[in-house]
mmCIF file of C-alpha atoms in Angstrom:
data_model
loop_
_atom_site.group_PDB
_atom_site.id
_atom_site.type_symbol
_atom_site.label_atom_id
_atom_site.label_comp_id
_atom_site.label_asym_id
_atom_site.label_seq_id
_atom_site.Cartn_x
_atom_site.Cartn_y
_atom_site.Cartn_z
ATOM 1 C CA MET A 1 96.390 122.910 116.557
ATOM 2 C CA SER A 2 93.676 124.132 114.166
ATOM 3 C CA ALA A 3 89.972 123.834 113.458
ATOM 4 C CA GLY A 4 90.881 121.556 110.558
ATOM 5 C CA SER A 5 92.308 121.943 107.082
ATOM 6 C CA VAL A 6 90.289 123.599 104.310
ATOM 7 C CA ALA A 7 91.192 123.095 100.641
ATOM 8 C CA LEU A 8 89.626 125.516 98.169
ATOM 9 C CA VAL A 9 89.550 124.351 94.551
ATOM 10 C CA VAL A 10 90.194 126.923 91.808
ATOM 11 C CA THR A 11 88.457 125.607 88.695
ATOM 12 C CA ASP A 12 89.204 128.349 86.122
ATOM 13 C CA GLU A 13 92.237 127.663 83.937
ATOM 14 C CA ILE A 14 93.265 131.053 82.556
ATOM 15 C CA ALA A 15 91.251 133.898 84.022
ATOM 16 C CA ILE A 16 88.654 133.944 86.734
ATOM 17 C CA PRO A 17 85.680 136.077 85.632
ATOM 18 C CA SER A 18 85.115 139.098 87.849
ATOM 19 C CA TRP A 19 81.671 137.742 88.829
ATOM 20 C CA ASP A 20 83.257 134.550 90.195
ATOM 21 C CA LEU A 21 86.029 136.362 92.060
ATOM 22 C CA TYR A 22 83.583 137.300 94.808
ATOM 23 C CA GLU A 23 82.620 133.697 95.464
ATOM 24 C CA LEU A 24 86.278 132.642 95.425
ATOM 25 C CA SER A 25 87.187 135.371 97.908
ATOM 26 C CA ILE A 26 84.486 134.377 100.437
ATOM 27 C CA PRO A 27 86.127 131.184 101.730
ATOM 28 C CA CYS A 28 89.556 132.874 101.480
ATOM 29 C CA THR A 29 88.291 135.589 103.821
ATOM 30 C CA VAL A 30 86.398 133.316 106.219
ATOM 31 C CA PHE A 31 88.890 130.461 106.521
ATOM 32 C CA GLY A 32 92.172 131.926 105.273
ATOM 33 C CA LYS A 33 92.625 134.784 107.749
ATOM 34 C CA PRO A 34 93.350 133.668 111.327
ATOM 35 C CA GLN A 35 91.274 135.293 114.052
ATOM 36 C CA PRO A 36 93.374 134.594 117.156
ATOM 37 C CA ASP A 37 91.250 136.775 119.422
ATOM 38 C CA LEU A 38 88.155 134.751 118.478
ATOM 39 C CA SER A 39 89.665 131.265 118.581
ATOM 40 C CA ASP A 40 93.085 129.791 119.245
ATOM 41 C CA HIS A 41 92.281 127.041 116.768
ATOM 42 C CA TRP A 42 91.699 128.526 113.324
ATOM 43 C CA TYR A 43 91.808 126.741 109.974
ATOM 44 C CA ASP A 44 94.777 125.524 107.938
ATOM 45 C CA PHE A 45 93.823 126.917 104.543
ATOM 46 C CA ARG A 46 95.170 126.144 101.073
ATOM 47 C CA LEU A 47 94.304 127.003 97.484
ATOM 48 C CA CYS A 48 94.404 124.136 95.001
ATOM 49 C CA SER A 49 94.252 124.465 91.213
ATOM 50 C CA ALA A 50 92.223 122.005 89.178
ATOM 51 C CA TYR A 51 94.829 122.241 86.405
ATOM 52 C CA GLU A 52 98.344 120.919 85.936
ATOM 53 C CA GLY A 53 101.308 122.628 87.525
ATOM 54 C CA GLU A 54 101.130 125.152 90.313
ATOM 55 C CA GLY A 55 97.872 126.731 89.354
ATOM 56 C CA SER A 56 96.297 128.755 86.642
ATOM 57 C CA GLY A 57 98.890 131.441 86.006
ATOM 58 C CA SER A 58 99.285 134.860 87.555
ATOM 59 C CA GLY A 59 98.313 138.444 86.922
ATOM 60 C CA ALA A 60 95.294 140.003 85.284
ATOM 61 C CA SER A 61 93.686 139.580 81.872
ATOM 62 C CA ASP A 62 90.966 141.336 79.928
ATOM 63 C CA PHE A 63 88.405 138.861 81.205
ATOM 64 C CA GLY A 64 89.243 138.514 84.865
ATOM 65 C CA LEU A 65 92.039 137.789 87.282
ATOM 66 C CA SER A 66 94.374 134.805 87.143
ATOM 67 C CA VAL A 67 95.925 133.336 90.268
ATOM 68 C CA ARG A 68 98.821 131.015 91.000
ATOM 69 C CA THR A 69 98.112 128.436 93.661
ATOM 70 C CA PRO A 70 100.747 126.565 95.681
ATOM 71 C CA TYR A 71 98.843 123.267 95.342
ATOM 72 C CA GLY A 72 97.387 121.203 92.548
ATOM 73 C CA LEU A 73 94.452 118.801 92.706
ATOM 74 C CA ASP A 74 96.340 116.338 94.884
ATOM 75 C CA GLY A 75 96.358 119.010 97.574
ATOM 76 C CA ILE A 76 92.689 118.446 98.313
ATOM 77 C CA VAL A 77 93.113 114.785 99.251
ATOM 78 C CA GLY A 78 93.585 114.585 102.994
ATOM 79 C CA ALA A 79 91.917 117.944 103.724
ATOM 80 C CA ASP A 80 89.216 117.955 106.372
ATOM 81 C CA THR A 81 86.978 120.214 104.272
ATOM 82 C CA VAL A 82 87.018 120.635 100.481
ATOM 83 C CA ILE A 83 85.253 123.626 98.927
ATOM 84 C CA VAL A 84 84.450 123.965 95.228
ATOM 85 C CA THR A 85 83.232 127.375 94.099
ATOM 86 C CA SER A 86 81.739 128.131 90.678
ATOM 87 C CA VAL A 87 82.876 125.928 87.828
ATOM 88 C CA PRO A 88 83.501 127.543 84.398
ATOM 89 C CA ASP A 89 80.330 128.778 82.685
ATOM 90 C CA ALA A 90 80.985 126.556 79.684
ATOM 91 C CA CYS A 91 80.732 123.483 81.920
ATOM 92 C CA VAL A 92 77.265 124.583 83.024
ATOM 93 C CA GLU A 93 75.827 126.228 79.926
ATOM 94 C CA GLU A 94 77.461 124.197 77.153
ATOM 95 C CA GLY A 95 78.102 120.881 78.882
ATOM 96 C CA ARG A 96 81.891 121.172 78.499
ATOM 97 C CA PRO A 97 83.667 118.529 80.616
ATOM 98 C CA LEU A 98 85.014 119.555 83.995
ATOM 99 C CA PRO A 99 88.793 119.874 84.385
ATOM 100 C CA ASP A 100 90.503 116.510 83.990
ATOM 101 C CA GLY A 101 90.613 114.529 87.197
ATOM 102 C CA LEU A 102 88.483 116.952 89.212
ATOM 103 C CA ALA A 103 85.491 114.662 89.758
ATOM 104 C CA SER A 104 87.600 111.595 90.551
ATOM 105 C CA THR A 105 89.809 113.561 92.978
ATOM 106 C CA LEU A 106 86.757 114.969 94.743
ATOM 107 C CA ARG A 107 85.523 111.417 95.143
ATOM 108 C CA ARG A 108 88.901 110.357 96.558
ATOM 109 C CA ALA A 109 88.807 113.229 99.046
ATOM 110 C CA TYR A 110 85.303 112.269 100.145
ATOM 111 C CA ASP A 111 86.243 108.605 100.493
ATOM 112 C CA ALA A 112 89.174 109.704 102.646
ATOM 113 C CA GLY A 113 86.745 111.402 105.038
ATOM 114 C CA ALA A 114 86.593 115.000 103.823
ATOM 115 C CA ARG A 115 83.555 117.193 104.329
ATOM 116 C CA MET A 116 82.528 118.314 100.830
ATOM 117 C CA VAL A 117 81.173 121.809 100.171
ATOM 118 C CA SER A 118 80.051 123.602 97.012
ATOM 119 C CA LEU A 119 79.224 127.246 96.431
ATOM 120 C CA CYS A 120 76.944 128.190 93.528
ATOM 121 C CA THR A 121 77.663 126.048 90.431
ATOM 122 C CA GLY A 122 80.340 124.117 92.278
ATOM 123 C CA ALA A 123 77.409 121.750 92.889
ATOM 124 C CA PHE A 124 77.882 120.525 89.300
ATOM 125 C CA ALA A 125 81.345 119.239 90.265
ATOM 126 C CA LEU A 126 80.042 117.429 93.350
ATOM 127 C CA ALA A 127 77.188 115.985 91.286
ATOM 128 C CA GLU A 128 79.585 114.795 88.571
ATOM 129 C CA ALA A 129 81.564 113.019 91.273
ATOM 130 C CA GLY A 130 78.366 111.260 92.382
ATOM 131 C CA LEU A 131 78.472 112.914 95.794
ATOM 132 C CA LEU A 132 74.980 114.402 95.508
ATOM 133 C CA ASP A 133 73.175 111.242 94.386
ATOM 134 C CA GLY A 134 70.145 110.678 96.596
ATOM 135 C CA ARG A 135 70.825 113.888 98.500
ATOM 136 C CA ARG A 136 69.046 117.219 98.776
ATOM 137 C CA ALA A 137 71.199 119.982 97.295
ATOM 138 C CA THR A 138 71.022 123.487 95.901
ATOM 139 C CA ALA A 139 72.835 125.907 93.585
ATOM 140 C CA HIS A 140 72.176 129.380 92.229
ATOM 141 C CA TRP A 141 68.484 129.527 91.313
ATOM 142 C CA MET A 142 69.379 130.426 87.720
ATOM 143 C CA HIS A 143 71.056 127.016 87.326
ATOM 144 C CA THR A 144 69.012 124.661 89.498
ATOM 145 C CA ALA A 145 66.858 123.499 86.575
ATOM 146 C CA GLN A 146 70.002 122.560 84.631
ATOM 147 C CA LEU A 147 71.416 120.774 87.668
ATOM 148 C CA ALA A 148 68.219 118.757 88.110
ATOM 149 C CA ALA A 149 68.008 117.874 84.412
ATOM 150 C CA ARG A 150 71.640 116.814 84.118
ATOM 151 C CA TYR A 151 71.750 114.877 87.395
ATOM 152 C CA PRO A 152 68.279 113.381 87.989
ATOM 153 C CA LYS A 153 69.455 111.444 91.055
ATOM 154 C CA VAL A 154 69.954 114.749 92.914
ATOM 155 C CA GLU A 155 67.030 116.207 94.883
ATOM 156 C CA VAL A 156 67.449 119.848 93.862
ATOM 157 C CA ASP A 157 65.915 122.531 96.093
ATOM 158 C CA ASP A 158 65.953 126.017 94.565
ATOM 159 C CA SER A 159 64.255 127.712 97.531
ATOM 160 C CA VAL A 160 67.038 127.682 100.129
ATOM 161 C CA LEU A 161 70.266 129.599 100.733
ATOM 162 C CA TYR A 162 72.153 126.426 101.582
ATOM 163 C CA VAL A 163 71.661 122.744 102.389
ATOM 164 C CA ASP A 164 73.529 121.005 105.210
ATOM 165 C CA ASP A 165 73.411 117.259 104.608
ATOM 166 C CA GLY A 166 76.037 116.422 107.199
ATOM 167 C CA ASP A 167 79.221 115.617 105.289
ATOM 168 C CA VAL A 168 78.062 117.233 102.042
ATOM 169 C CA LEU A 169 76.888 120.848 101.968
ATOM 170 C CA THR A 170 75.788 123.010 99.040
ATOM 171 C CA SER A 171 74.875 126.670 98.741
ATOM 172 C CA ALA A 172 73.059 128.955 96.358
ATOM 173 C CA GLY A 173 75.013 131.545 94.421
ATOM 174 C CA VAL A 174 77.083 134.616 95.254
ATOM 175 C CA SER A 175 76.379 135.878 98.815
ATOM 176 C CA ALA A 176 74.715 132.607 99.836
ATOM 177 C CA GLY A 177 78.234 131.188 99.837
ATOM 178 C CA LEU A 178 78.995 133.500 102.758
ATOM 179 C CA ASP A 179 75.915 132.210 104.599
ATOM 180 C CA LEU A 180 77.196 128.656 104.233
ATOM 181 C CA CYS A 181 80.790 129.490 105.214
ATOM 182 C CA LEU A 182 79.591 131.218 108.391
ATOM 183 C CA HIS A 183 77.394 128.181 109.058
ATOM 184 C CA LEU A 184 80.501 125.983 108.837
ATOM 185 C CA VAL A 185 82.316 128.204 111.346
ATOM 186 C CA ARG A 186 79.263 127.949 113.605
ATOM 187 C CA ARG A 187 79.385 124.154 113.364
ATOM 188 C CA ASP A 188 83.130 123.983 113.985
ATOM 189 C CA LEU A 189 83.822 126.752 116.482
ATOM 190 C CA GLY A 190 80.434 127.674 117.923
ATOM 191 C CA ALA A 191 77.824 130.388 117.526
ATOM 192 C CA HIS A 192 79.763 133.065 119.419
ATOM 193 C CA VAL A 193 82.771 132.864 117.090
ATOM 194 C CA ALA A 194 80.567 132.809 113.970
ATOM 195 C CA ASN A 195 78.513 135.772 115.192
ATOM 196 C CA GLN A 196 81.603 137.830 116.016
ATOM 197 C CA LEU A 197 83.166 137.004 112.658
ATOM 198 C CA ALA A 198 79.952 138.062 110.903
ATOM 199 C CA ARG A 199 80.002 141.372 112.775
ATOM 200 C CA ARG A 200 83.582 141.908 111.638
ATOM 201 C CA MET A 201 82.527 141.308 108.067
ATOM 202 C CA VAL A 202 79.514 143.634 108.576
ATOM 203 C CA VAL A 203 77.028 140.989 107.473
ATOM 204 C CA PRO A 204 74.113 139.241 109.205
ATOM 205 C CA ALA A 205 75.120 136.146 111.133
ATOM 206 C CA HIS A 206 71.957 134.536 109.769
ATOM 207 C CA ARG A 207 69.639 135.778 107.026
ATOM 208 C CA PRO A 208 65.901 135.053 107.185
ATOM 209 C CA GLY A 209 64.217 133.148 104.396
ATOM 210 C CA GLY A 210 65.835 131.444 101.430
ATOM 211 C CA GLN A 211 66.863 132.227 97.891
ATOM 212 C CA ALA A 212 63.202 132.111 96.857
ATOM 213 C CA GLN A 213 63.046 135.786 97.827
ATOM 214 C CA PHE A 214 65.517 136.554 95.011
ATOM 215 C CA ILE A 215 63.832 134.498 92.283
ATOM 216 C CA ASP A 216 61.958 136.344 89.554
ATOM 217 C CA LEU A 217 58.454 134.891 89.822
ATOM 218 C CA SER A 218 57.491 136.153 86.385
ATOM 219 C CA VAL A 219 57.088 133.318 83.904
ATOM 220 C CA PRO A 220 59.676 133.175 81.094
ATOM 221 C CA PRO A 221 58.497 134.434 77.668
ATOM 222 C CA THR A 222 56.285 131.902 75.969
ATOM 223 C CA ASP A 223 56.819 130.567 72.460
ATOM 224 C CA ASP A 224 53.052 130.164 72.103
ATOM 225 C CA GLU A 225 52.139 133.404 70.325
ATOM 226 C CA GLY A 226 48.447 132.649 70.747
ATOM 227 C CA LEU A 227 48.727 132.959 74.517
ATOM 228 C CA GLY A 228 50.649 136.232 74.545
ATOM 229 C CA PRO A 229 47.650 138.591 74.229
ATOM 230 C CA VAL A 230 45.573 136.857 76.902
ATOM 231 C CA LEU A 231 48.477 136.765 79.345
ATOM 232 C CA ASP A 232 49.147 140.464 78.752
ATOM 233 C CA TRP A 233 45.421 141.118 79.275
ATOM 234 C CA ALA A 234 45.515 139.248 82.595
ATOM 235 C CA ARG A 235 48.634 141.073 83.800
ATOM 236 C CA ALA A 236 46.870 144.392 83.239
ATOM 237 C CA ARG A 237 43.963 143.249 85.458
ATOM 238 C CA LEU A 238 45.678 141.584 88.381
ATOM 239 C CA ASP A 239 43.851 143.844 90.841
ATOM 240 C CA ARG A 240 40.539 142.287 89.741
ATOM 241 C CA PRO A 241 39.107 138.812 90.321
ATOM 242 C CA LEU A 242 40.312 136.479 87.569
ATOM 243 C CA THR A 243 39.579 132.814 87.034
ATOM 244 C CA VAL A 244 40.768 130.164 84.636
ATOM 245 C CA ASP A 245 37.388 130.423 82.889
ATOM 246 C CA ASP A 246 37.980 134.158 82.398
ATOM 247 C CA LEU A 247 41.331 133.479 80.761
ATOM 248 C CA ALA A 248 39.888 130.714 78.601
ATOM 249 C CA ARG A 249 37.035 132.909 77.374
ATOM 250 C CA ARG A 250 39.467 135.708 76.545
ATOM 251 C CA ALA A 251 41.654 133.261 74.643
ATOM 252 C CA ALA A 252 38.611 131.778 72.860
ATOM 253 C CA MET A 253 39.459 128.248 73.945
ATOM 254 C CA SER A 254 38.201 125.734 76.460
ATOM 255 C CA PRO A 255 39.651 125.715 80.000
ATOM 256 C CA ARG A 256 41.142 122.288 79.268
ATOM 257 C CA THR A 257 42.889 123.578 76.140
ATOM 258 C CA LEU A 258 44.146 126.663 77.985
ATOM 259 C CA TYR A 259 45.510 124.474 80.765
ATOM 260 C CA ARG A 260 47.334 122.217 78.301
ATOM 261 C CA ARG A 261 48.829 125.035 76.227
ATOM 262 C CA LEU A 262 49.877 127.156 79.208
ATOM 263 C CA GLN A 263 51.453 124.136 80.873
ATOM 264 C CA ALA A 264 53.392 123.359 77.697
ATOM 265 C CA ALA A 265 54.482 126.966 77.149
ATOM 266 C CA THR A 266 55.378 128.014 80.697
ATOM 267 C CA GLY A 267 55.715 124.812 82.711
ATOM 268 C CA THR A 268 53.018 125.870 85.157
ATOM 269 C CA THR A 269 49.252 125.701 85.560
ATOM 270 C CA PRO A 270 46.908 128.666 84.929
ATOM 271 C CA LEU A 271 46.166 129.063 88.662
ATOM 272 C CA GLN A 272 49.850 128.935 89.599
ATOM 273 C CA TRP A 273 50.647 131.363 86.772
ATOM 274 C CA LEU A 274 48.078 133.809 88.152
ATOM 275 C CA LEU A 275 49.445 133.440 91.682
ATOM 276 C CA ASN A 276 53.015 133.987 90.464
ATOM 277 C CA GLN A 277 51.954 137.125 88.600
ATOM 278 C CA ARG A 278 50.146 138.469 91.661
ATOM 279 C CA LEU A 279 53.163 137.801 93.848
ATOM 280 C CA ALA A 280 55.463 139.420 91.276
ATOM 281 C CA ARG A 281 53.192 142.489 91.297
ATOM 282 C CA ALA A 282 53.289 142.516 95.102
ATOM 283 C CA GLN A 283 57.084 142.320 95.022
ATOM 284 C CA SER A 284 57.229 145.270 92.639
ATOM 285 C CA LEU A 285 54.901 147.336 94.828
ATOM 286 C CA LEU A 286 56.878 146.492 97.974
ATOM 287 C CA GLU A 287 60.103 147.486 96.234
ATOM 288 C CA SER A 288 58.905 150.728 94.655
ATOM 289 C CA THR A 289 56.110 152.149 96.841
ATOM 290 C CA ALA A 290 55.316 152.862 100.476
ATOM 291 C CA ALA A 291 51.765 151.539 100.108
ATOM 292 C CA PRO A 292 50.455 149.752 103.239
ATOM 293 C CA ILE A 293 50.479 145.973 103.135
ATOM 294 C CA ASP A 294 46.688 145.782 102.821
ATOM 295 C CA LYS A 295 46.836 148.138 99.806
ATOM 296 C CA VAL A 296 49.585 146.010 98.227
ATOM 297 C CA ALA A 297 47.349 142.967 98.720
ATOM 298 C CA GLU A 298 44.443 144.755 97.056
ATOM 299 C CA LEU A 299 46.437 146.038 94.067
ATOM 300 C CA SER A 300 48.047 142.667 93.441
ATOM 301 C CA GLY A 301 44.722 140.839 93.562
ATOM 302 C CA LEU A 302 45.538 138.836 96.687
ATOM 303 C CA GLY A 303 42.681 140.451 98.563
ATOM 304 C CA THR A 304 43.690 140.785 102.185
ATOM 305 C CA ALA A 305 46.934 141.432 104.032
ATOM 306 C CA ASN A 306 46.641 138.010 105.681
ATOM 307 C CA ASN A 307 46.270 136.300 102.320
ATOM 308 C CA LEU A 308 49.273 138.202 100.970
ATOM 309 C CA ARG A 309 51.375 137.225 103.995
ATOM 310 C CA HIS A 310 50.341 133.575 103.685
ATOM 311 C CA HIS A 311 51.297 133.237 100.021
ATOM 312 C CA PHE A 312 54.373 135.461 100.341
ATOM 313 C CA LEU A 313 55.802 133.385 103.171
ATOM 314 C CA LYS A 314 55.025 130.153 101.343
ATOM 315 C CA GLN A 315 56.380 131.172 97.928
ATOM 316 C CA VAL A 316 59.031 133.779 98.706
ATOM 317 C CA GLY A 317 60.183 132.556 102.108
ATOM 318 C CA VAL A 318 60.000 135.858 104.005
ATOM 319 C CA SER A 319 57.202 138.149 105.135
ATOM 320 C CA PRO A 320 56.165 141.131 102.960
ATOM 321 C CA GLY A 321 57.559 143.442 105.644
ATOM 322 C CA ASP A 322 60.959 141.727 105.674
ATOM 323 C CA TYR A 323 61.009 141.757 101.876
ATOM 324 C CA ARG A 324 60.329 145.519 101.790
ATOM 325 C CA ARG A 325 63.063 146.161 104.343
ATOM 326 C CA ALA A 326 65.515 144.195 102.223
ATOM 327 C CA PHE A 327 64.552 145.379 98.745
ATOM 328 C CA GLY A 328 62.441 148.526 99.150
ATOM 329 C CA ALA A 329 63.536 151.872 97.733
ATOM 330 C CA GLY A 330 64.960 152.888 101.108
ATOM 331 C CA ALA A 331 66.738 149.612 101.819
ATOM 332 C CA GLY A 332 70.268 150.147 103.035
ATOM 333 C CA VAL A 333 70.092 153.951 102.736
ATOM 334 C CA ASP A 334 70.102 154.937 106.395
ATOM 335 C CA THR A 335 73.104 153.279 107.993
ATOM 336 C CA GLY A 336 73.337 155.639 110.945
ATOM 337 C CA VAL A 337 71.307 153.467 113.257
ATOM 338 C CA SER A 338 71.108 149.696 113.046
ATOM 339 C CA PRO A 339 68.808 147.262 114.797
ATOM 340 C CA GLY A 340 70.239 145.337 117.720
ATOM 341 C CA VAL A 341 72.614 142.525 116.843
#
C-alpha cells in the first residue's frame, strides 16, 4: 500500500540545464525516497520522459546532465499525481512548441483523475493543455507576465509561492517547488509527517510570505529617454517628500503628460512608481545596513515605521523584520543556535 503514485515528467530532450536540475531533484527527493519510519504508506514514484523511447539519454554534456527514464509519456496516464517541472527555455522565451504529445497526454491524465502539479515554468505545459483555464495559478515571477500574455484565460498570481486549486496545483520557481511538494505531503500524510520530512531536509516546513519578497521592485529600464533624467533625479531624493507635480515640473511637462508617458514606458503610474522605488530602497537598506526600522522608513521616504510595515506587508508579503532576517547581511551566518521548530 502507498500514498499514491507520482509521475514526474522530464521535459528536456538532450541535456537538463544545471539550473533546472535542482527543480527536477526536489520531487525525486520528496516522493522518490521512502521514509518508513515516518509513514508505512509512501509514494510509488516514477520518472517519465516527454520524448520517444526510454528517456532523454544518459550521462553528462557540456550544458547539463542527461538522464534515462524507465517510462515514456504513457507512464503518466493512470498516476495519482503528475508533476511537470520546468519546460525548456525555448518553449517559454521563444514560443517553441512543447514536446510532441505532452499537452494532450497531460489532459488524458487529468481526465483519468490525476492531480496535476507544476513547478516553475511547468505551468506553461499545464496551461497549454487547458488545465489552468479559469483557474488561479503561478510560476516563477520572471515568467508570470509571459504566462498571462500567452494564456489570457489563466488568472496569474505572481505574489505567491504556490497555488492549491484542489486537483491542480502550481508553484513559483526553484525553491518554491519544495514548498509545494511539502504541502502535498502535508495534504496526503498529515502535518506531522511533512514537518518531520522538512526537518530532515533542513528546510522550513512553511515559509512566511510569498514570492513577492523576491521580486525586484525596481522598474525595468525605460525606452523613453526623456524620462530618464527625472526618474534618476527622483531616485536620488527618495528620502524627501515627492509628488507627481514635483516630477512633472522637473520633467517640464504637465502631470497628465507625465502620467501617460510613465505608464507607457514602465507599465505603472507615477505614484506606484514612487512607492516601488521607496520600497526598493527600503529593501536595500534592510539587506545592507543595521539601521533601525524607523530610520529605514525615514531614509526611504516612507515616513514612519508603521507606514513602512503597512506597505512592506502589502507589497512584499512579509514584515521588514522578517525580510531583514532572511536577506540581511548576517542572514544564515550564525547556524549554531536556531529558533524553536
